[in-house]
Short mmCIF file of C-alpha atoms in Angstrom, two decimals:
data_model
loop_
_atom_site.label_atom_id
_atom_site.label_comp_id
_atom_site.label_asym_id
_atom_site.label_seq_id
_atom_site.Cartn_x
_atom_site.Cartn_y
_atom_site.Cartn_z
CA MET A 312 -172.73 56.65 215.37
CA LYS A 313 -174.37 58.29 218.44
CA THR A 314 -174.07 61.75 216.88
CA ARG A 315 -175.71 60.55 213.67
CA VAL A 316 -178.63 59.03 215.57
CA ILE A 317 -179.19 62.27 217.53
CA ILE A 318 -179.19 64.36 214.33
CA VAL A 319 -181.73 62.05 212.68
CA LEU A 320 -184.00 62.16 215.74
CA ILE A 321 -184.00 65.97 215.72
CA LEU A 322 -184.81 66.09 212.01
CA SER A 323 -187.58 63.52 212.36
CA LEU A 324 -189.28 65.49 215.11
CA LEU A 325 -189.92 68.24 212.57
CA ILE A 326 -192.04 66.08 210.30
CA HIS A 327 -195.34 63.97 210.49
CA GLU A 328 -198.84 62.67 209.57
CA ALA A 329 -202.70 62.56 210.33
CA THR A 330 -206.27 62.20 209.05
CA PHE A 331 -209.83 63.33 209.55
CA ALA A 332 -211.99 60.71 211.20
CA GLN A 333 -215.67 61.61 210.94
CA GLY A 334 -217.75 64.70 210.22
CA CYS A 335 -217.43 68.07 211.86
CA CYS A 336 -220.64 68.06 213.82
CA SER A 337 -220.61 64.33 214.50
CA GLY A 338 -218.07 61.83 215.75
CA GLY A 339 -214.39 62.46 215.26
CA GLY A 340 -211.65 63.30 217.65
CA GLY A 341 -208.35 62.38 216.08
CA ASN A 342 -206.94 60.20 213.38
CA PRO A 343 -207.63 56.44 213.45
CA ILE A 344 -203.96 55.60 213.48
CA ALA A 345 -201.33 58.22 213.25
CA GLY A 346 -198.73 57.25 210.76
CA GLY A 347 -200.38 54.01 209.78
CA ASN A 348 -197.82 53.39 207.06
CA SER A 349 -196.37 50.39 208.87
CA THR A 350 -195.04 47.83 206.42
CA GLY A 351 -193.33 44.55 207.10
CA VAL A 352 -190.58 43.78 209.61
CA LEU A 353 -186.99 45.02 209.89
CA ASN A 354 -183.81 42.98 210.10
CA LYS A 355 -182.43 42.14 213.52
CA ASN A 356 -180.81 45.18 215.21
CA GLN A 357 -182.09 47.50 212.45
CA LEU A 358 -183.51 50.85 213.52
CA GLU A 359 -185.97 52.90 211.48
CA ILE A 360 -186.85 56.49 212.39
CA SER A 361 -189.61 58.18 210.41
CA GLY A 362 -191.23 61.57 210.68
CA ARG A 363 -193.85 63.30 208.64
CA TYR A 364 -196.02 66.38 208.38
CA GLN A 365 -199.60 66.21 207.16
CA TYR A 366 -202.07 68.94 206.29
CA ASN A 367 -205.81 68.30 205.92
CA TYR A 368 -208.45 70.71 204.70
CA SER A 369 -212.14 70.47 203.80
CA ASP A 370 -215.00 72.88 203.24
CA VAL A 371 -217.41 70.51 201.46
CA TYR A 372 -220.41 68.71 202.94
CA PHE A 373 -222.04 65.46 201.87
CA SER A 374 -225.41 63.84 202.47
CA LYS A 375 -224.87 60.20 201.56
CA ASP A 376 -222.93 60.37 198.26
CA SER A 377 -224.12 63.80 197.13
CA ASP A 378 -222.83 67.31 197.79
CA THR A 379 -225.02 69.41 200.03
CA LEU A 380 -225.04 72.90 201.58
CA ASN A 381 -221.98 73.70 203.66
CA MET A 382 -222.36 73.93 207.42
CA ILE A 383 -218.83 75.27 207.94
CA ASP A 384 -216.42 77.63 206.21
CA GLY A 385 -213.47 75.34 206.78
CA LEU A 386 -212.08 72.42 208.78
CA SER A 387 -208.32 71.90 208.82
CA SER A 388 -205.50 70.27 210.76
CA SER A 389 -201.70 70.35 210.82
CA TYR A 390 -200.04 67.35 212.42
CA LEU A 391 -196.50 66.23 213.28
CA PHE A 392 -195.82 62.51 213.69
CA LEU A 393 -192.77 60.54 214.83
CA LYS A 394 -192.39 56.76 214.68
CA VAL A 395 -189.45 54.60 215.81
CA ASP A 396 -189.20 50.91 214.79
CA TYR A 397 -186.59 48.39 215.93
CA GLY A 398 -185.95 44.84 214.74
CA LEU A 399 -185.69 42.64 217.83
CA SER A 400 -185.18 39.69 215.47
CA ASP A 401 -185.45 39.02 211.75
CA LYS A 402 -189.13 38.22 212.27
CA PHE A 403 -190.23 40.53 215.08
CA THR A 404 -190.29 44.35 215.00
CA MET A 405 -191.42 46.70 217.77
CA SER A 406 -192.88 50.08 216.85
CA ILE A 407 -193.62 53.11 219.06
CA ALA A 408 -195.22 56.26 217.67
CA SER A 409 -196.87 59.49 218.73
CA GLY A 410 -198.05 62.73 217.20
CA TYR A 411 -198.66 66.39 217.93
CA TYR A 412 -201.33 68.65 216.42
CA THR A 413 -199.84 72.08 215.87
CA GLN A 414 -203.40 73.17 215.07
CA LYS A 415 -206.89 71.80 214.51
CA LYS A 416 -209.22 74.53 213.34
CA LEU A 417 -212.96 74.80 212.69
CA VAL A 418 -214.31 77.95 211.03
CA GLU A 419 -218.06 78.07 211.53
CA LEU A 420 -220.34 79.20 208.71
CA GLY A 421 -220.64 82.97 208.40
CA GLN A 422 -218.61 83.65 211.55
CA THR A 423 -215.22 85.25 212.02
CA ASP A 424 -214.51 83.34 215.24
CA THR A 425 -212.78 80.00 214.97
CA VAL A 426 -212.56 76.99 217.28
CA THR A 427 -208.96 75.82 217.57
CA SER A 428 -206.91 73.36 219.56
CA SER A 429 -203.40 71.93 219.67
CA GLY A 430 -201.50 69.33 221.63
CA ILE A 431 -200.13 65.81 221.78
CA SER A 432 -202.54 63.13 220.58
CA ASP A 433 -201.91 59.42 221.28
CA LEU A 434 -199.20 56.88 222.01
CA ILE A 435 -199.20 53.88 219.64
CA ILE A 436 -197.42 50.65 220.62
CA PHE A 437 -197.43 48.40 217.61
CA PRO A 438 -195.42 45.13 217.39
CA ARG A 439 -195.34 43.17 214.10
CA TYR A 440 -194.36 39.58 213.30
CA SER A 441 -193.42 38.06 209.95
CA VAL A 442 -195.24 34.75 209.48
CA LEU A 443 -193.89 34.25 205.94
CA ASN A 444 -190.75 35.51 204.22
CA LYS A 445 -189.54 33.68 201.12
CA LYS A 446 -186.72 34.78 198.84
CA ARG A 447 -186.17 33.20 195.46
CA GLU A 448 -183.86 34.06 192.62
CA ASN A 449 -186.13 36.72 191.13
CA THR A 450 -188.86 37.30 193.72
CA ARG A 451 -189.47 37.97 197.39
CA THR A 452 -192.74 37.33 199.26
CA GLU A 453 -193.60 38.47 202.77
CA LEU A 454 -196.66 38.23 205.04
CA THR A 455 -196.62 40.25 208.26
CA LEU A 456 -199.24 40.52 211.02
CA GLY A 457 -199.49 43.23 213.67
CA LEU A 458 -201.36 43.68 216.95
CA GLY A 459 -201.13 47.00 218.78
CA ILE A 460 -202.79 49.46 221.11
CA LYS A 461 -203.47 53.19 221.00
CA ILE A 462 -203.26 54.99 224.35
CA PRO A 463 -204.64 58.55 224.59
CA LEU A 464 -202.25 61.21 225.86
CA SER A 465 -205.02 63.84 225.89
CA SER A 466 -208.47 63.58 227.44
CA GLY A 467 -210.64 64.51 224.47
CA GLU A 468 -212.39 67.07 226.69
CA ASP A 469 -210.72 70.31 225.58
CA SER A 470 -212.98 73.33 225.88
CA THR A 471 -213.34 76.68 224.13
CA LEU A 472 -213.96 80.12 225.67
CA VAL A 473 -217.39 81.34 224.50
CA GLY A 474 -217.88 84.45 226.67
CA TYR A 475 -218.02 85.97 230.12
CA SER A 476 -220.61 86.26 232.86
CA GLY A 477 -219.40 89.24 234.80
CA GLU A 478 -215.81 88.41 235.63
CA ASN A 479 -216.31 84.66 235.18
CA ALA A 480 -215.19 83.02 231.93
CA ILE A 481 -217.63 80.62 230.26
CA TYR A 482 -216.27 77.56 228.45
CA THR A 483 -217.94 74.86 226.37
CA ILE A 484 -216.55 71.51 225.24
CA SER A 485 -215.10 71.74 221.72
CA PRO A 486 -216.58 69.60 218.90
CA PRO A 487 -214.98 66.14 218.49
CA THR A 488 -213.28 67.08 215.23
CA VAL A 489 -211.30 69.78 217.03
CA GLN A 490 -210.18 67.49 219.85
CA VAL A 491 -206.58 66.26 219.53
CA SER A 492 -207.57 62.78 220.75
CA SER A 493 -210.73 60.71 221.04
CA GLY A 494 -209.71 59.93 224.64
CA SER A 495 -210.23 56.18 224.22
CA GLN A 496 -207.94 53.16 224.25
CA ASP A 497 -208.16 51.35 220.91
CA LEU A 498 -207.04 47.92 219.69
CA ILE A 499 -205.20 47.77 216.34
CA LEU A 500 -205.06 44.73 214.02
CA TYR A 501 -202.90 44.85 210.90
CA SER A 502 -201.78 42.64 208.00
CA PHE A 503 -199.28 43.30 205.22
CA LEU A 504 -198.69 41.17 202.10
CA TYR A 505 -195.77 41.90 199.78
CA HIS A 506 -194.57 40.39 196.51
CA GLY A 507 -191.61 42.00 194.75
CA TYR A 508 -189.28 41.55 191.81
CA PRO A 509 -185.97 43.07 193.04
CA LYS A 510 -184.14 42.87 189.73
CA ARG A 511 -186.99 44.60 187.92
CA LYS A 512 -187.46 47.03 190.85
CA LEU A 513 -191.18 46.32 190.74
CA ARG A 514 -193.34 45.81 193.82
CA PHE A 515 -196.92 44.74 194.54
CA PHE A 516 -198.31 44.84 198.05
CA ALA A 517 -201.52 45.10 200.06
CA ASN A 518 -202.45 45.90 203.63
CA ALA A 519 -205.50 45.74 205.85
CA LEU A 520 -206.12 47.68 209.06
CA TYR A 521 -208.84 47.25 211.68
CA ILE A 522 -209.14 49.53 214.71
CA LYS A 523 -211.50 48.42 217.47
CA LYS A 524 -212.46 51.61 219.28
CA GLY A 525 -213.03 51.79 223.02
CA TYR A 526 -215.21 54.09 225.15
CA ASN A 527 -213.73 57.31 226.47
CA SER A 528 -214.37 58.92 229.87
CA MET A 529 -217.46 60.71 228.50
CA GLY A 530 -219.12 57.43 227.46
CA GLN A 531 -218.44 57.95 223.74
CA LYS A 532 -217.32 55.19 221.38
CA PHE A 533 -216.30 56.50 217.98
CA GLY A 534 -216.94 54.10 215.13
CA ASP A 535 -214.63 51.15 214.47
CA TYR A 536 -212.35 51.72 211.49
CA VAL A 537 -211.47 49.37 208.61
CA SER A 538 -209.23 50.11 205.61
CA MET A 539 -207.74 48.05 202.79
CA GLY A 540 -205.06 49.21 200.35
CA LEU A 541 -203.64 47.84 197.10
CA PHE A 542 -200.25 49.19 195.96
CA VAL A 543 -197.99 49.10 192.95
CA GLY A 544 -194.47 50.55 193.19
CA LYS A 545 -191.62 51.00 190.71
CA THR A 546 -188.11 52.41 191.08
CA VAL A 547 -186.95 54.62 188.20
CA PHE A 548 -183.63 56.40 187.61
CA LYS A 549 -182.14 54.30 190.46
CA LYS A 550 -183.19 56.67 193.28
CA ILE A 551 -186.76 57.75 192.47
CA GLY A 552 -189.71 55.65 193.59
CA VAL A 553 -193.23 55.95 192.19
CA THR A 554 -196.05 54.26 194.10
CA VAL A 555 -199.81 54.35 193.53
CA GLN A 556 -202.41 53.09 195.97
CA LEU A 557 -206.14 52.40 195.78
CA LYS A 558 -207.58 52.51 199.29
CA GLY A 559 -211.05 51.79 200.60
CA GLU A 560 -212.13 52.69 204.13
CA TRP A 561 -215.19 52.13 206.29
CA ILE A 562 -216.04 53.85 209.59
CA ASP A 563 -218.87 52.49 211.72
CA LYS A 564 -221.49 54.69 213.39
CA MET A 565 -220.75 56.17 216.78
CA GLN A 566 -222.10 54.60 219.98
CA VAL A 567 -222.61 56.03 223.45
CA ALA A 568 -223.09 54.56 226.91
CA LYS A 569 -226.59 54.41 228.40
CA THR A 570 -225.62 57.11 230.88
CA VAL A 571 -225.09 59.64 228.06
CA SER A 572 -228.20 61.77 227.46
CA GLU A 573 -229.32 63.70 224.38
CA ILE A 574 -228.45 66.90 226.24
CA ASP A 575 -224.91 65.60 226.75
CA LEU A 576 -224.62 64.88 223.01
CA ALA A 577 -225.81 68.39 222.18
CA VAL A 578 -223.24 69.87 224.56
CA TYR A 579 -220.51 67.75 222.93
CA GLY A 580 -221.65 68.90 219.46
CA ILE A 581 -222.49 65.35 218.31
CA ASP A 582 -225.24 64.25 215.93
CA MET A 583 -225.43 60.44 216.20
CA VAL A 584 -227.16 60.14 212.82
CA SER A 585 -224.30 61.96 211.12
CA THR A 586 -221.57 59.43 211.95
CA GLY A 587 -220.05 56.67 209.88
CA SER A 588 -218.87 56.65 206.27
CA LYS A 589 -217.53 54.70 203.30
CA LYS A 590 -214.79 56.16 201.07
CA VAL A 591 -212.44 55.23 198.24
CA PHE A 592 -209.18 57.10 197.60
CA PHE A 593 -206.49 57.19 194.92
CA ILE A 594 -203.11 57.92 196.54
CA PRO A 595 -200.00 58.65 194.45
CA GLN A 596 -196.59 58.92 196.09
CA LEU A 597 -193.20 60.14 194.91
CA SER A 598 -190.02 59.37 196.84
CA TYR A 599 -186.29 59.95 196.59
CA THR A 600 -183.74 57.68 198.26
CA GLU A 601 -180.11 58.53 199.02
CA LYS A 602 -178.39 55.61 200.78
CA ASN A 603 -180.44 54.98 203.97
CA LEU A 604 -182.48 58.19 203.81
CA THR A 605 -185.78 58.46 201.91
CA LEU A 606 -187.75 61.67 201.37
CA PHE A 607 -191.32 61.40 200.15
CA VAL A 608 -194.50 63.31 199.38
CA THR A 609 -197.98 61.92 198.89
CA THR A 610 -201.56 63.15 198.52
CA GLU A 611 -205.04 61.64 198.77
CA VAL A 612 -207.57 62.07 195.98
CA PRO A 613 -211.14 61.07 196.99
CA LEU A 614 -212.85 58.99 194.28
CA TYR A 615 -216.06 58.11 196.13
CA GLN A 616 -217.64 59.20 199.40
CA TYR A 617 -220.79 58.01 201.16
CA LEU A 618 -221.44 59.72 204.48
CA ASN A 619 -224.33 58.97 206.82
CA GLY A 620 -226.52 61.95 207.66
CA VAL A 621 -224.79 65.23 206.85
CA GLN A 622 -221.03 65.44 207.38
CA ALA A 623 -217.92 67.23 206.18
CA GLY A 624 -216.43 65.21 203.34
CA SER A 625 -212.80 64.72 202.34
CA LEU A 626 -211.32 67.36 200.06
CA TYR A 627 -207.54 67.21 200.10
CA GLN A 628 -204.69 65.92 202.19
CA VAL A 629 -200.95 66.36 201.62
CA THR A 630 -198.18 64.52 203.48
CA ALA A 631 -194.41 65.01 203.36
CA GLY A 632 -191.78 63.23 205.38
CA LEU A 633 -188.58 61.27 205.68
CA THR A 634 -187.50 57.82 206.78
CA TYR A 635 -184.02 56.76 207.89
CA ARG A 636 -182.71 53.24 208.52
CA LEU A 637 -179.48 52.09 210.14
CA PHE A 638 -178.04 49.14 212.05
CA VAL A 639 -177.24 49.82 215.70
CA LYS A 640 -174.93 46.79 215.85
CA LYS A 641 -172.38 45.69 213.30
CA GLN A 642 -173.72 42.96 211.02
CA LYS A 643 -171.66 39.91 210.17
CA VAL A 644 -173.40 39.74 206.80
CA VAL A 645 -174.73 42.85 205.09
CA PRO A 646 -178.47 42.17 204.54
CA GLU A 647 -180.20 42.77 201.26
CA ASN A 648 -181.83 46.19 201.12
CA THR A 649 -185.57 45.49 201.19
CA PHE A 650 -186.80 48.97 202.06
CA GLU A 651 -190.34 49.63 200.89
CA LEU A 652 -192.25 52.78 201.72
CA VAL A 653 -196.01 52.48 201.98
CA PRO A 654 -198.26 55.56 202.02
CA ILE A 655 -200.52 56.09 205.09
CA PRO A 656 -204.10 54.92 205.43
CA LYS A 657 -206.45 56.78 207.55
#
């Protein structure tokens, strides 16, 4: 058993997930919640290890809901994410997660030089509690609530070399969208509602996520984040799962402390007007399950975007990963397999 757990941990470290927050020259600084695909709760003594890799890219700009002239040649990120969940009881699950940016890159318009960064992002501690779980002959219904915290593991003050003055190197703070973390402690509220028909292998579920952002050490408060998702899932050919999601998200405008001046904002590369957005996405997912191991791939297709000011819009995002579940203690009664995989919200 110990050897199997170690192998799964090593494999999971190779995979992940992430998202853009706000526009390139405005607020940003890391994904709202890395690996926000938390679902319901696990059984008592059940362990879930999940890892994923996500790639984001955009070179389009929006003013409100219309395309506008590009201000960059490209904005991209590659992110690895690892999450470990454990069922402390049949109603209470503890989750711990973190991620690592292998690269965040900004290619400025008409320039060959790029602004890049890499590093560990945040630690997410995210317990969940099932307030309702009913099983009937042909249906199962579950309502789960979560309350967590995001703790930055990077400062959000990474800098970029811009030149030399004699023998002295000159650095400037990188734009927020190239920082690996916003540098703030955030509060996470989550709800998950599930209704399934096990015999028909048909599932309907919904989730809602609210992230209350805090101020970082530079007096910046990136906009609070809200998302809601509606899902339909169906198992075909016994091992293949097809899930589609319609997700809406809202990001509030950025705020700063009174001690932050306009000069500070210019140095940080922030345009306060160009922060905040509303978006709607269509998210298909395909998965394959073999016993306790599930492999999956998903992508986000933007259906509608409204961005305040002028910001980089969403173009495409691809995520691939795996999830593995096992019991760390022998069960007296083998529980019903209720595994459901939910794609990530931003």
